[in-house]
Amino acid sequence: MSKYYMAENLRRLRTFYDYRQKEVADQLHISRQAYSNYERGTRMPDMRIAVRLAEFYQITLDCLVLAKDPVKRLMDQTRREYKALTPVGSLIPISGPETKMLLRYKRLSREEQEGVQEFVRFREEHLRKKNRERRK
């Protein structure tokens, strides 16, 4: 008979992505206490919530329930599979922390994403000015 690791995996995944229980609960439209119960193993989510949890953490449902360490699988997958396509068509590797940052960015609202983009443009301009001053 298989052992179920859902409670441990929910905690591991949430920690890996650096989320608070409230953030995950809000994304799933459940209470923080309900999510806490899932992590502690005092309650099991119904199938609908379990599927949404797997989608949220971007893993398969069987991995969420049965894998001993889904974070290790995510890290291995990140090292092997994730690459970004540049405007000129070349691929660049993306590290685990970069992948985590990108996934967090993709979960932001459109308005919040625009704020992040504006900040990046600001930082780029600041660095350009700094480099120009250094060359003088």
PDB file of C-alpha atoms in Angstrom:
ATOM      1  CA  MET A   1       0.000   0.000   0.000  1.00  0.00           C
ATOM      2  CA  SER A   2       1.263   3.468  -0.867  1.00  0.00           C
ATOM      3  CA  LYS A   3       2.110   6.045   1.752  1.00  0.00           C
ATOM      4  CA  TYR A   4       0.635   9.485   1.266  1.00  0.00           C
ATOM      5  CA  TYR A   5       2.957  12.465   1.646  1.00  0.00           C
ATOM      6  CA  MET A   6       0.541  15.275   0.848  1.00  0.00           C
ATOM      7  CA  ALA A   7       0.819  17.115   4.176  1.00  0.00           C
ATOM      8  CA  GLU A   8       4.626  17.095   4.170  1.00  0.00           C
ATOM      9  CA  ASN A   9       4.725  18.001   0.479  1.00  0.00           C
ATOM     10  CA  LEU A  10       2.422  20.984   0.898  1.00  0.00           C
ATOM     11  CA  ARG A  11       4.718  22.386   3.578  1.00  0.00           C
ATOM     12  CA  ARG A  12       7.863  21.648   1.535  1.00  0.00           C
ATOM     13  CA  LEU A  13       6.448  23.230  -1.607  1.00  0.00           C
ATOM     14  CA  ARG A  14       5.157  26.309   0.188  1.00  0.00           C
ATOM     15  CA  THR A  15       8.551  26.787   1.832  1.00  0.00           C
ATOM     16  CA  PHE A  16      10.372  26.196  -1.464  1.00  0.00           C
ATOM     17  CA  TYR A  17       8.339  28.920  -3.171  1.00  0.00           C
ATOM     18  CA  ASP A  18       8.636  31.149  -0.103  1.00  0.00           C
ATOM     19  CA  TYR A  19       4.892  31.579   0.356  1.00  0.00           C
ATOM     20  CA  ARG A  20       2.939  32.153   3.534  1.00  0.00           C
ATOM     21  CA  GLN A  21      -0.003  29.898   4.269  1.00  0.00           C
ATOM     22  CA  LYS A  22      -2.326  32.881   3.833  1.00  0.00           C
ATOM     23  CA  GLU A  23      -0.962  33.597   0.338  1.00  0.00           C
ATOM     24  CA  VAL A  24      -1.629  30.035  -0.810  1.00  0.00           C
ATOM     25  CA  ALA A  25      -5.042  29.966   0.841  1.00  0.00           C
ATOM     26  CA  ASP A  26      -6.003  33.250  -0.826  1.00  0.00           C
ATOM     27  CA  GLN A  27      -4.974  31.925  -4.254  1.00  0.00           C
ATOM     28  CA  LEU A  28      -7.159  28.842  -3.711  1.00  0.00           C
ATOM     29  CA  HIS A  29     -10.035  30.808  -2.168  1.00  0.00           C
ATOM     30  CA  ILE A  30      -9.943  28.811   1.058  1.00  0.00           C
ATOM     31  CA  SER A  31      -9.248  29.862   4.640  1.00  0.00           C
ATOM     32  CA  ARG A  32      -5.716  29.922   6.007  1.00  0.00           C
ATOM     33  CA  GLN A  33      -6.853  27.498   8.704  1.00  0.00           C
ATOM     34  CA  ALA A  34      -8.107  25.021   6.090  1.00  0.00           C
ATOM     35  CA  TYR A  35      -4.741  25.153   4.343  1.00  0.00           C
ATOM     36  CA  SER A  36      -2.957  24.791   7.681  1.00  0.00           C
ATOM     37  CA  ASN A  37      -5.014  21.668   8.387  1.00  0.00           C
ATOM     38  CA  TYR A  38      -3.908  20.194   5.050  1.00  0.00           C
ATOM     39  CA  GLU A  39      -0.250  20.896   5.853  1.00  0.00           C
ATOM     40  CA  ARG A  40      -0.557  19.378   9.336  1.00  0.00           C
ATOM     41  CA  GLY A  41      -2.373  16.353   7.964  1.00  0.00           C
ATOM     42  CA  THR A  42      -5.388  16.825  10.236  1.00  0.00           C
ATOM     43  CA  ARG A  43      -7.641  17.133   7.156  1.00  0.00           C
ATOM     44  CA  MET A  44      -7.333  16.060   3.545  1.00  0.00           C
ATOM     45  CA  PRO A  45      -8.492  18.403   0.798  1.00  0.00           C
ATOM     46  CA  ASP A  46     -11.321  17.244  -1.421  1.00  0.00           C
ATOM     47  CA  MET A  47     -10.405  16.281  -4.979  1.00  0.00           C
ATOM     48  CA  ARG A  48     -11.234  19.716  -6.417  1.00  0.00           C
ATOM     49  CA  ILE A  49      -8.891  21.479  -3.952  1.00  0.00           C
ATOM     50  CA  ALA A  50      -6.198  18.801  -4.357  1.00  0.00           C
ATOM     51  CA  VAL A  51      -6.186  19.368  -8.122  1.00  0.00           C
ATOM     52  CA  ARG A  52      -5.998  23.133  -7.633  1.00  0.00           C
ATOM     53  CA  LEU A  53      -3.088  22.669  -5.191  1.00  0.00           C
ATOM     54  CA  ALA A  54      -1.196  20.589  -7.760  1.00  0.00           C
ATOM     55  CA  GLU A  55      -1.862  23.221 -10.433  1.00  0.00           C
ATOM     56  CA  PHE A  56      -0.817  26.028  -8.098  1.00  0.00           C
ATOM     57  CA  TYR A  57       2.495  24.314  -7.304  1.00  0.00           C
ATOM     58  CA  GLN A  58       2.855  23.225 -10.952  1.00  0.00           C
ATOM     59  CA  ILE A  59       3.268  19.534 -10.242  1.00  0.00           C
ATOM     60  CA  THR A  60       1.159  16.495 -11.002  1.00  0.00           C
ATOM     61  CA  LEU A  61      -1.450  15.357  -8.523  1.00  0.00           C
ATOM     62  CA  ASP A  62       0.260  11.998  -8.015  1.00  0.00           C
ATOM     63  CA  CYS A  63       3.533  13.813  -7.279  1.00  0.00           C
ATOM     64  CA  LEU A  64       1.782  16.016  -4.714  1.00  0.00           C
ATOM     65  CA  VAL A  65       0.262  13.014  -2.964  1.00  0.00           C
ATOM     66  CA  LEU A  66       2.823  10.227  -3.392  1.00  0.00           C
ATOM     67  CA  ALA A  67       6.295  11.721  -3.977  1.00  0.00           C
ATOM     68  CA  LYS A  68       8.647  11.697  -1.028  1.00  0.00           C
ATOM     69  CA  ASP A  69      10.280  14.946  -2.114  1.00  0.00           C
ATOM     70  CA  PRO A  70       8.561  16.923  -4.885  1.00  0.00           C
ATOM     71  CA  VAL A  71      10.912  19.857  -4.313  1.00  0.00           C
ATOM     72  CA  LYS A  72      13.846  17.703  -5.396  1.00  0.00           C
ATOM     73  CA  ARG A  73      11.914  16.794  -8.532  1.00  0.00           C
ATOM     74  CA  LEU A  74      11.207  20.472  -9.187  1.00  0.00           C
ATOM     75  CA  MET A  75      14.865  21.352  -8.701  1.00  0.00           C
ATOM     76  CA  ASP A  76      15.990  18.556 -11.036  1.00  0.00           C
ATOM     77  CA  GLN A  77      13.386  19.614 -13.587  1.00  0.00           C
ATOM     78  CA  THR A  78      14.453  23.249 -13.266  1.00  0.00           C
ATOM     79  CA  ARG A  79      18.081  22.362 -13.906  1.00  0.00           C
ATOM     80  CA  ARG A  80      17.230  20.267 -16.951  1.00  0.00           C
ATOM     81  CA  GLU A  81      14.261  21.824 -18.647  1.00  0.00           C
ATOM     82  CA  TYR A  82      13.772  25.527 -18.042  1.00  0.00           C
ATOM     83  CA  LYS A  83      15.222  27.862 -20.571  1.00  0.00           C
ATOM     84  CA  ALA A  84      14.122  31.269 -21.789  1.00  0.00           C
ATOM     85  CA  LEU A  85      13.908  32.204 -25.445  1.00  0.00           C
ATOM     86  CA  THR A  86      15.589  35.529 -26.190  1.00  0.00           C
ATOM     87  CA  PRO A  87      14.365  38.000 -28.838  1.00  0.00           C
ATOM     88  CA  VAL A  88      17.094  36.764 -31.201  1.00  0.00           C
ATOM     89  CA  GLY A  89      15.991  33.146 -30.832  1.00  0.00           C
ATOM     90  CA  SER A  90      18.710  31.766 -28.578  1.00  0.00           C
ATOM     91  CA  LEU A  91      17.999  29.881 -25.357  1.00  0.00           C
ATOM     92  CA  ILE A  92      19.377  30.899 -21.981  1.00  0.00           C
ATOM     93  CA  PRO A  93      19.231  28.684 -18.872  1.00  0.00           C
ATOM     94  CA  ILE A  94      17.179  29.844 -15.902  1.00  0.00           C
ATOM     95  CA  SER A  95      18.306  28.879 -12.387  1.00  0.00           C
ATOM     96  CA  GLY A  96      16.056  27.620  -9.603  1.00  0.00           C
ATOM     97  CA  PRO A  97      15.860  31.004  -7.826  1.00  0.00           C
ATOM     98  CA  GLU A  98      15.178  32.730 -11.155  1.00  0.00           C
ATOM     99  CA  THR A  99      12.410  30.240 -11.867  1.00  0.00           C
ATOM    100  CA  LYS A 100      10.886  30.887  -8.440  1.00  0.00           C
ATOM    101  CA  MET A 101      11.001  34.635  -9.081  1.00  0.00           C
ATOM    102  CA  LEU A 102       9.390  34.241 -12.505  1.00  0.00           C
ATOM    103  CA  LEU A 103       6.610  32.036 -11.117  1.00  0.00           C
ATOM    104  CA  ARG A 104       5.908  34.566  -8.384  1.00  0.00           C
ATOM    105  CA  TYR A 105       5.861  37.355 -10.979  1.00  0.00           C
ATOM    106  CA  LYS A 106       3.378  35.422 -13.157  1.00  0.00           C
ATOM    107  CA  ARG A 107       0.982  35.162 -10.201  1.00  0.00           C
ATOM    108  CA  LEU A 108       0.873  38.948  -9.763  1.00  0.00           C
ATOM    109  CA  SER A 109      -1.987  40.987 -11.152  1.00  0.00           C
ATOM    110  CA  ARG A 110      -1.388  42.790 -14.462  1.00  0.00           C
ATOM    111  CA  GLU A 111      -1.060  46.091 -12.590  1.00  0.00           C
ATOM    112  CA  GLU A 112       1.524  44.641 -10.181  1.00  0.00           C
ATOM    113  CA  GLN A 113       3.472  43.140 -13.105  1.00  0.00           C
ATOM    114  CA  GLU A 114       3.595  46.559 -14.759  1.00  0.00           C
ATOM    115  CA  GLY A 115       4.993  47.998 -11.520  1.00  0.00           C
ATOM    116  CA  VAL A 116       7.760  45.369 -11.508  1.00  0.00           C
ATOM    117  CA  GLN A 117       8.547  46.116 -15.160  1.00  0.00           C
ATOM    118  CA  GLU A 118       8.732  49.831 -14.402  1.00  0.00           C
ATOM    119  CA  PHE A 119      11.131  49.155 -11.514  1.00  0.00           C
ATOM    120  CA  VAL A 120      13.387  47.027 -13.761  1.00  0.00           C
ATOM    121  CA  ARG A 121      13.496  49.800 -16.384  1.00  0.00           C
ATOM    122  CA  PHE A 122      14.352  52.291 -13.634  1.00  0.00           C
ATOM    123  CA  ARG A 123      17.206  50.088 -12.365  1.00  0.00           C
ATOM    124  CA  GLU A 124      18.560  49.568 -15.883  1.00  0.00           C
ATOM    125  CA  GLU A 125      18.611  53.320 -16.507  1.00  0.00           C
ATOM    126  CA  HIS A 126      20.267  53.915 -13.136  1.00  0.00           C
ATOM    127  CA  LEU A 127      23.011  51.395 -13.988  1.00  0.00           C
ATOM    128  CA  ARG A 128      23.549  52.944 -17.436  1.00  0.00           C
ATOM    129  CA  LYS A 129      24.048  56.385 -15.880  1.00  0.00           C
ATOM    130  CA  LYS A 130      26.401  54.951 -13.293  1.00  0.00           C
ATOM    131  CA  ASN A 131      28.486  53.237 -15.994  1.00  0.00           C
ATOM    132  CA  ARG A 132      28.634  56.430 -18.090  1.00  0.00           C
ATOM    133  CA  GLU A 133      29.904  58.381 -15.090  1.00  0.00           C
ATOM    134  CA  ARG A 134      32.542  55.749 -14.397  1.00  0.00           C
ATOM    135  CA  ARG A 135      33.872  55.976 -17.969  1.00  0.00           C
ATOM    136  CA  LYS A 136      34.351  59.751 -17.737  1.00  0.00           C
TER     137      LYS A 136
END
